[in-house]
GROMACS .gro file of C-alpha atoms in nm:
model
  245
    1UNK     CA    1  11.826  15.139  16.064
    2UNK     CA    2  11.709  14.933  16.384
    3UNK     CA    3  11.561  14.562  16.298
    4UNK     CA    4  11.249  14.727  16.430
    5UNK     CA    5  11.198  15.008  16.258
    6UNK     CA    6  11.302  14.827  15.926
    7UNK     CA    7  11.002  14.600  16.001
    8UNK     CA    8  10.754  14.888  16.080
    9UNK     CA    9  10.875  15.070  15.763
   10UNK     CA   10  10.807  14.747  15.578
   11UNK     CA   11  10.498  14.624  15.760
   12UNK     CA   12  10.263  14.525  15.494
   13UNK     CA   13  10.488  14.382  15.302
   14UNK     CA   14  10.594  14.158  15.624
   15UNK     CA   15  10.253  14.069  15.671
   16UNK     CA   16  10.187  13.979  15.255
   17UNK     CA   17  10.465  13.742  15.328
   18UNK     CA   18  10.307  13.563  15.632
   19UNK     CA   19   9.983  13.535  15.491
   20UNK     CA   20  10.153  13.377  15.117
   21UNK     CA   21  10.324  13.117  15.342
   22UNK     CA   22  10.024  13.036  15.566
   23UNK     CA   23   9.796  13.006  15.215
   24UNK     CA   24  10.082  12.760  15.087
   25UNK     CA   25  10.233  12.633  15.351
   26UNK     CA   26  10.574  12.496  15.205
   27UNK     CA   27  10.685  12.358  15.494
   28UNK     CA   28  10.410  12.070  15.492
   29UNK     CA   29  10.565  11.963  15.150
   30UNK     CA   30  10.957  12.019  15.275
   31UNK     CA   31  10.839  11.789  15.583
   32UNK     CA   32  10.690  11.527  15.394
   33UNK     CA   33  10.311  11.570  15.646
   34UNK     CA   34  10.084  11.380  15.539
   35UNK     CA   35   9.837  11.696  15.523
   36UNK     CA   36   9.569  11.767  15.284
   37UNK     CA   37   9.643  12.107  15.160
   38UNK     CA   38   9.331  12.159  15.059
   39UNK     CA   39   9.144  12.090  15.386
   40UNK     CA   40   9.082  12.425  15.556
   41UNK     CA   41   9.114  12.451  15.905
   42UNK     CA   42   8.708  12.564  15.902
   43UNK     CA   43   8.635  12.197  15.777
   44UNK     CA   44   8.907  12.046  16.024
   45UNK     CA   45   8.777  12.235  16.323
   46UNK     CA   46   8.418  12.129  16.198
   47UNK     CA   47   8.460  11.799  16.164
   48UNK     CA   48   8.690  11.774  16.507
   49UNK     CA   49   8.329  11.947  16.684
   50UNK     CA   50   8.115  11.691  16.509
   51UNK     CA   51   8.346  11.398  16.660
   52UNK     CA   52   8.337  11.503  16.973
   53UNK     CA   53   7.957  11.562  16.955
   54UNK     CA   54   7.945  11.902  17.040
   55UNK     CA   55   7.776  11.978  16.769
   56UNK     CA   56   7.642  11.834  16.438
   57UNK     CA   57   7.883  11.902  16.182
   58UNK     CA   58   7.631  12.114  15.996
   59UNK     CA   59   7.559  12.308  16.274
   60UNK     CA   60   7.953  12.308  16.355
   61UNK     CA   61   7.987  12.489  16.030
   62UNK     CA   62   7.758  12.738  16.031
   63UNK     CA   63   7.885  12.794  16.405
   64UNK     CA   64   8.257  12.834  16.254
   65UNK     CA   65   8.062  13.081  15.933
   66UNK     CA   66   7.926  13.308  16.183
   67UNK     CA   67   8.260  13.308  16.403
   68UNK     CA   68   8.464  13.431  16.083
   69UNK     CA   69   8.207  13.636  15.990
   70UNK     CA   70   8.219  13.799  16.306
   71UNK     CA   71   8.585  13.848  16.298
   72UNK     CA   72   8.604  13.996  16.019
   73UNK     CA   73   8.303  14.243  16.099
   74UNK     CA   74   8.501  14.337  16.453
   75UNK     CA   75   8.847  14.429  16.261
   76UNK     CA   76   8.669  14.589  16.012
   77UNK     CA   77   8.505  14.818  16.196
   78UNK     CA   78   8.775  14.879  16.487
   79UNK     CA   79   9.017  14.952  16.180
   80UNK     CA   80   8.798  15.215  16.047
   81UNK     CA   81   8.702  15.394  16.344
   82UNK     CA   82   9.056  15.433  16.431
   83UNK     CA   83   9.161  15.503  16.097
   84UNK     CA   84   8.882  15.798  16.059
   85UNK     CA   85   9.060  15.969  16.350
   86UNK     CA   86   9.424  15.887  16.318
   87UNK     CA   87   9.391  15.952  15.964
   88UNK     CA   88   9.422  15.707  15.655
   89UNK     CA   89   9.794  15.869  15.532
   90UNK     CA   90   9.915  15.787  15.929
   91UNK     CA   91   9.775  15.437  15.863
   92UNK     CA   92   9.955  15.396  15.511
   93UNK     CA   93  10.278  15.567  15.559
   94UNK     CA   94  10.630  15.375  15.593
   95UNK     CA   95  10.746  15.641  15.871
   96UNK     CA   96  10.640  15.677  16.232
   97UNK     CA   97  10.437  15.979  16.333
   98UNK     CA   98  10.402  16.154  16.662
   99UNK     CA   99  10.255  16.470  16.604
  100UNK     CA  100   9.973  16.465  16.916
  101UNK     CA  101   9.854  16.261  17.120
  102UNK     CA  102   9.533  16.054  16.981
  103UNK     CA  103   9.282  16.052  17.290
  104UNK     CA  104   8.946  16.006  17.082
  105UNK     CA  105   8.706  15.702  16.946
  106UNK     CA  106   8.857  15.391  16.995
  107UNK     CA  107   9.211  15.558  17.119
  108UNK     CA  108   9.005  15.635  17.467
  109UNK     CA  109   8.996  15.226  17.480
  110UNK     CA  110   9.311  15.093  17.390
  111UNK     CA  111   9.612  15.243  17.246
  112UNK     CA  112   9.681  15.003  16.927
  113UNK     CA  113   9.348  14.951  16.811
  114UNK     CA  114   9.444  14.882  16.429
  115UNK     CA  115   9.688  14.628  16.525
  116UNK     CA  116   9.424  14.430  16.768
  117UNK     CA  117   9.194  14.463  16.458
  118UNK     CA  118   9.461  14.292  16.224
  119UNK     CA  119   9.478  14.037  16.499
  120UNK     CA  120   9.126  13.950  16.462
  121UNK     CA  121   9.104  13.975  16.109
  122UNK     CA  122   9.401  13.695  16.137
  123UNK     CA  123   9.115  13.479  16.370
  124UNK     CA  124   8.893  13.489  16.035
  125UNK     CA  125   9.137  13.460  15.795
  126UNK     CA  126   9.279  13.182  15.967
  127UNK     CA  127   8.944  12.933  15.887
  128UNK     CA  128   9.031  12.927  15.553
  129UNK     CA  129   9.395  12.831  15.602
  130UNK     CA  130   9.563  12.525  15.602
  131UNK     CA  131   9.578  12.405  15.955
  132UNK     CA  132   9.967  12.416  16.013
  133UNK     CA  133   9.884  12.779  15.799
  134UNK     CA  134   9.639  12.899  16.068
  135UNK     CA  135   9.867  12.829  16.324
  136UNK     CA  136  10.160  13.002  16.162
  137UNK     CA  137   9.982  13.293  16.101
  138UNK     CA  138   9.827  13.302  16.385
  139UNK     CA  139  10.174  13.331  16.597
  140UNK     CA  140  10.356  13.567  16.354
  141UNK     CA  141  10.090  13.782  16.273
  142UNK     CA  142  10.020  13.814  16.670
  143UNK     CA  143  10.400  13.866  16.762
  144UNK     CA  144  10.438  14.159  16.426
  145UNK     CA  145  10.236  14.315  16.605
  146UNK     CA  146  10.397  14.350  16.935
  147UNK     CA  147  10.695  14.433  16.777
  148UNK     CA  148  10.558  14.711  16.572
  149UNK     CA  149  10.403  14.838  16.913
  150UNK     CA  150  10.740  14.771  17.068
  151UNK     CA  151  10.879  14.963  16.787
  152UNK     CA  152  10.607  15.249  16.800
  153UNK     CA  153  10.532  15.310  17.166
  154UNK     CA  154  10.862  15.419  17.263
  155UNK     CA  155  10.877  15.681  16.955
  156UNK     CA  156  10.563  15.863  17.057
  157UNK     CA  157  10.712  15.865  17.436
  158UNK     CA  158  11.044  16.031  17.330
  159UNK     CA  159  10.817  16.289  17.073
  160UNK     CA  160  10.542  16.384  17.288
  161UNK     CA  161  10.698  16.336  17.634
  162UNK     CA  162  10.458  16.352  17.946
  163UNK     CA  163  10.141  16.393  17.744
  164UNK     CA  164  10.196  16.032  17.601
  165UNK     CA  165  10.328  15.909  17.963
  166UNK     CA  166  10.068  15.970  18.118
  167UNK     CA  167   9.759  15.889  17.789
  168UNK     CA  168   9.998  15.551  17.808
  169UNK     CA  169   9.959  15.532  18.227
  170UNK     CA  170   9.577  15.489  18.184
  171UNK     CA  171   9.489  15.373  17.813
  172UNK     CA  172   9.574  14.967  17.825
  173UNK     CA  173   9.771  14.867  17.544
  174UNK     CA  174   9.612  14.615  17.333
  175UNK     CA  175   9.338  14.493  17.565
  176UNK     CA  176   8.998  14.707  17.546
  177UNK     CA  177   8.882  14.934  17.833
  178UNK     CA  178   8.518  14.845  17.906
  179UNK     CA  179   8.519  15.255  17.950
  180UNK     CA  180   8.664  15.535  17.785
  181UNK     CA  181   9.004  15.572  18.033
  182UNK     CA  182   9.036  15.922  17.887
  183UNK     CA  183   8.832  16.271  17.825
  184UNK     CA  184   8.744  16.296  17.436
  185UNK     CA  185   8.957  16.527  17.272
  186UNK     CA  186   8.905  16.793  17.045
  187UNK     CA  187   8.945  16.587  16.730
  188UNK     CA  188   8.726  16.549  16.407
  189UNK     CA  189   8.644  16.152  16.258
  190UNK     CA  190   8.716  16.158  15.898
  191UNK     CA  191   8.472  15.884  15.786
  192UNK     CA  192   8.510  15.966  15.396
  193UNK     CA  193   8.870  15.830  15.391
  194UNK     CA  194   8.851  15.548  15.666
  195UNK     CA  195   8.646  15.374  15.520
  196UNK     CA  196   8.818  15.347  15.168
  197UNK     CA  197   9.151  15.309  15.327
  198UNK     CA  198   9.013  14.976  15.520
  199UNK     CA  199   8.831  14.877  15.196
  200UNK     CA  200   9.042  14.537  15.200
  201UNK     CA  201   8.878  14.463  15.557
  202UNK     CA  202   8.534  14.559  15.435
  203UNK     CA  203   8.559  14.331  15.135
  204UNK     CA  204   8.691  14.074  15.380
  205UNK     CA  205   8.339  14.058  15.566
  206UNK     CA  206   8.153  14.092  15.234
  207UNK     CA  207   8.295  13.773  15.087
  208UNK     CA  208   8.199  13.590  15.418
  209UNK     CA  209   7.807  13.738  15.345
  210UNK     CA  210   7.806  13.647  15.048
  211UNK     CA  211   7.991  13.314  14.970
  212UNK     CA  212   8.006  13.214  15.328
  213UNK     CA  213   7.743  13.012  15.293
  214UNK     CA  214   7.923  12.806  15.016
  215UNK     CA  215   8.096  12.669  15.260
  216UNK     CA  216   8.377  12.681  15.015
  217UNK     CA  217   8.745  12.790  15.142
  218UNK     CA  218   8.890  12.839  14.797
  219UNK     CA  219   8.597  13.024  14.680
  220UNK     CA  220   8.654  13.246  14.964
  221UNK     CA  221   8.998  13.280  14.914
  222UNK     CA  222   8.930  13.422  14.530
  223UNK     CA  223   8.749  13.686  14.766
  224UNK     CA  224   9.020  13.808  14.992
  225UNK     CA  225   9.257  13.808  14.694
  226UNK     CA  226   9.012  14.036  14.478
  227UNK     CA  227   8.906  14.251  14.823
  228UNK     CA  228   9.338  14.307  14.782
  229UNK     CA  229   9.324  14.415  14.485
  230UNK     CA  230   9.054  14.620  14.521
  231UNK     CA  231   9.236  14.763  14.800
  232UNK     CA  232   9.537  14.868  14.632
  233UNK     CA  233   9.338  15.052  14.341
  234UNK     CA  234   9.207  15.298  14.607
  235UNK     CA  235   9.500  15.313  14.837
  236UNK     CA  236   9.678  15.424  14.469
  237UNK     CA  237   9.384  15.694  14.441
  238UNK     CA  238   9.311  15.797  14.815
  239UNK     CA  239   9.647  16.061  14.791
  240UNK     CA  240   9.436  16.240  14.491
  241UNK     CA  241   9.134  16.222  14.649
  242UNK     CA  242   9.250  16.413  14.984
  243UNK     CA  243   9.445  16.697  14.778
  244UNK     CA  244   9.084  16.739  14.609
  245UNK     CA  245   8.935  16.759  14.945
   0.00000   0.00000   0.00000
């Protein structure tokens, strides 16, 4: 098995991993920093703002609340409109598909919208992060992603030949259109198992909405880990759920 396609079959596992060492960040404690594991990079960045007197460091905070919060709004919905047309068991499987070319919602915008959404759910996720975390995920979670495009594009060129060639000549890759580059195809949005399969990414946003404004990182991080769990209950069920349907 290529190093690639070893990655894309174990993709959220790969990303678990770079989140648990961004939340913990070992290397601060193998390196002997003189960090404050603790200190989220929201209150860094807010206090950095309020020294430079940009802003008053409660207004820097709220500034930083309503930047997260937006980030995890935008990857929440971008996930779930591309999942309700690529299709939830696409999303979730350990196996590359290539059964037609995708040219509808977001797919007439970009061609990888669900990894640009995990990038900006990384943005939000980031605030609550150590700094040295933040940054750390920030890079791998970025680069994953262009190697699981690097892994995927070339796939869906050798399996759907010139129809991909040329939906990949005008689409831009990870970069929004400001227009759809592409005639809407004939394909259906299946909202009633989008949105549970992005559940994680809606609980992601909720926590921000309502413990936000705590102004609490740790609280917040009890949040994502119980919008995970959450998660993985209905990922378990969604298989039943479409043979009932």
């Amino acid at each position: 098995m290529r190093p690639s396609a070893f990655v894309f079959r174990y993709r959220l596992l790969v990303h678990a991993v770079i989140f648990l060492l961004a939340f913990t960040v070992p290397w601060d404690r193998w390196l002997r920093l003189d960090l404050d594991a603790n200190g989220s990079t929201w209150l860094l960045l807010s206090t950095w703002t309020a020294r430079n007197h940009w802003l008053s460091f409660s207004a820097a905070t709220v500034a930083f609340l309503v930047f997260g919060a937006g980030c995890a709004l935008a990857a929440a919905l971008l996930r779930t409109w591309a999942a309700a047309y690529i299709g939830y068991a696409t999303v979730q499987s350990p196996l590359l598909h290539g059964d037609r070319v995708v040219a509808a919602g977001p797919y007439r915008y970009l061609r990888n919208p669900l990894y640009l959404g995990t990038i900006v759910h990384t943005f939000g996720l980031a605030l609550l992060m150590p700094p040295s975390g933040a940054i750390f995920a920030l890079v791998f979670v970025t680069g994953l992603e262009l190697v699981l495009i690097a892994c995927e594009e070339p796939f869906l060129t050798a399996k759907l030949g010139d129809a991909y060639t040329a939906y990949r000549a005008r689409v831009p890759r990870i970069v929004p259109a400001l227009t759809p580059r592409v005639p809407q195809s004939e394909m259906q949005a299946h909202w009633k198992t989008a949105f549970p399969a992005e559940i994680y990414y809606w609980g992601f946003f909720l926590t921000w909405l309502v413990v936000g404004w705590k102004y609490n990182a740790s609280l917040m991080t009890q949040g994502v880990l119980i919008s995970l769990g959450v998660a993985l209950v209905v990922r378990a069920l969604l298989p039943r759920q479409a043979e009932k349907a």
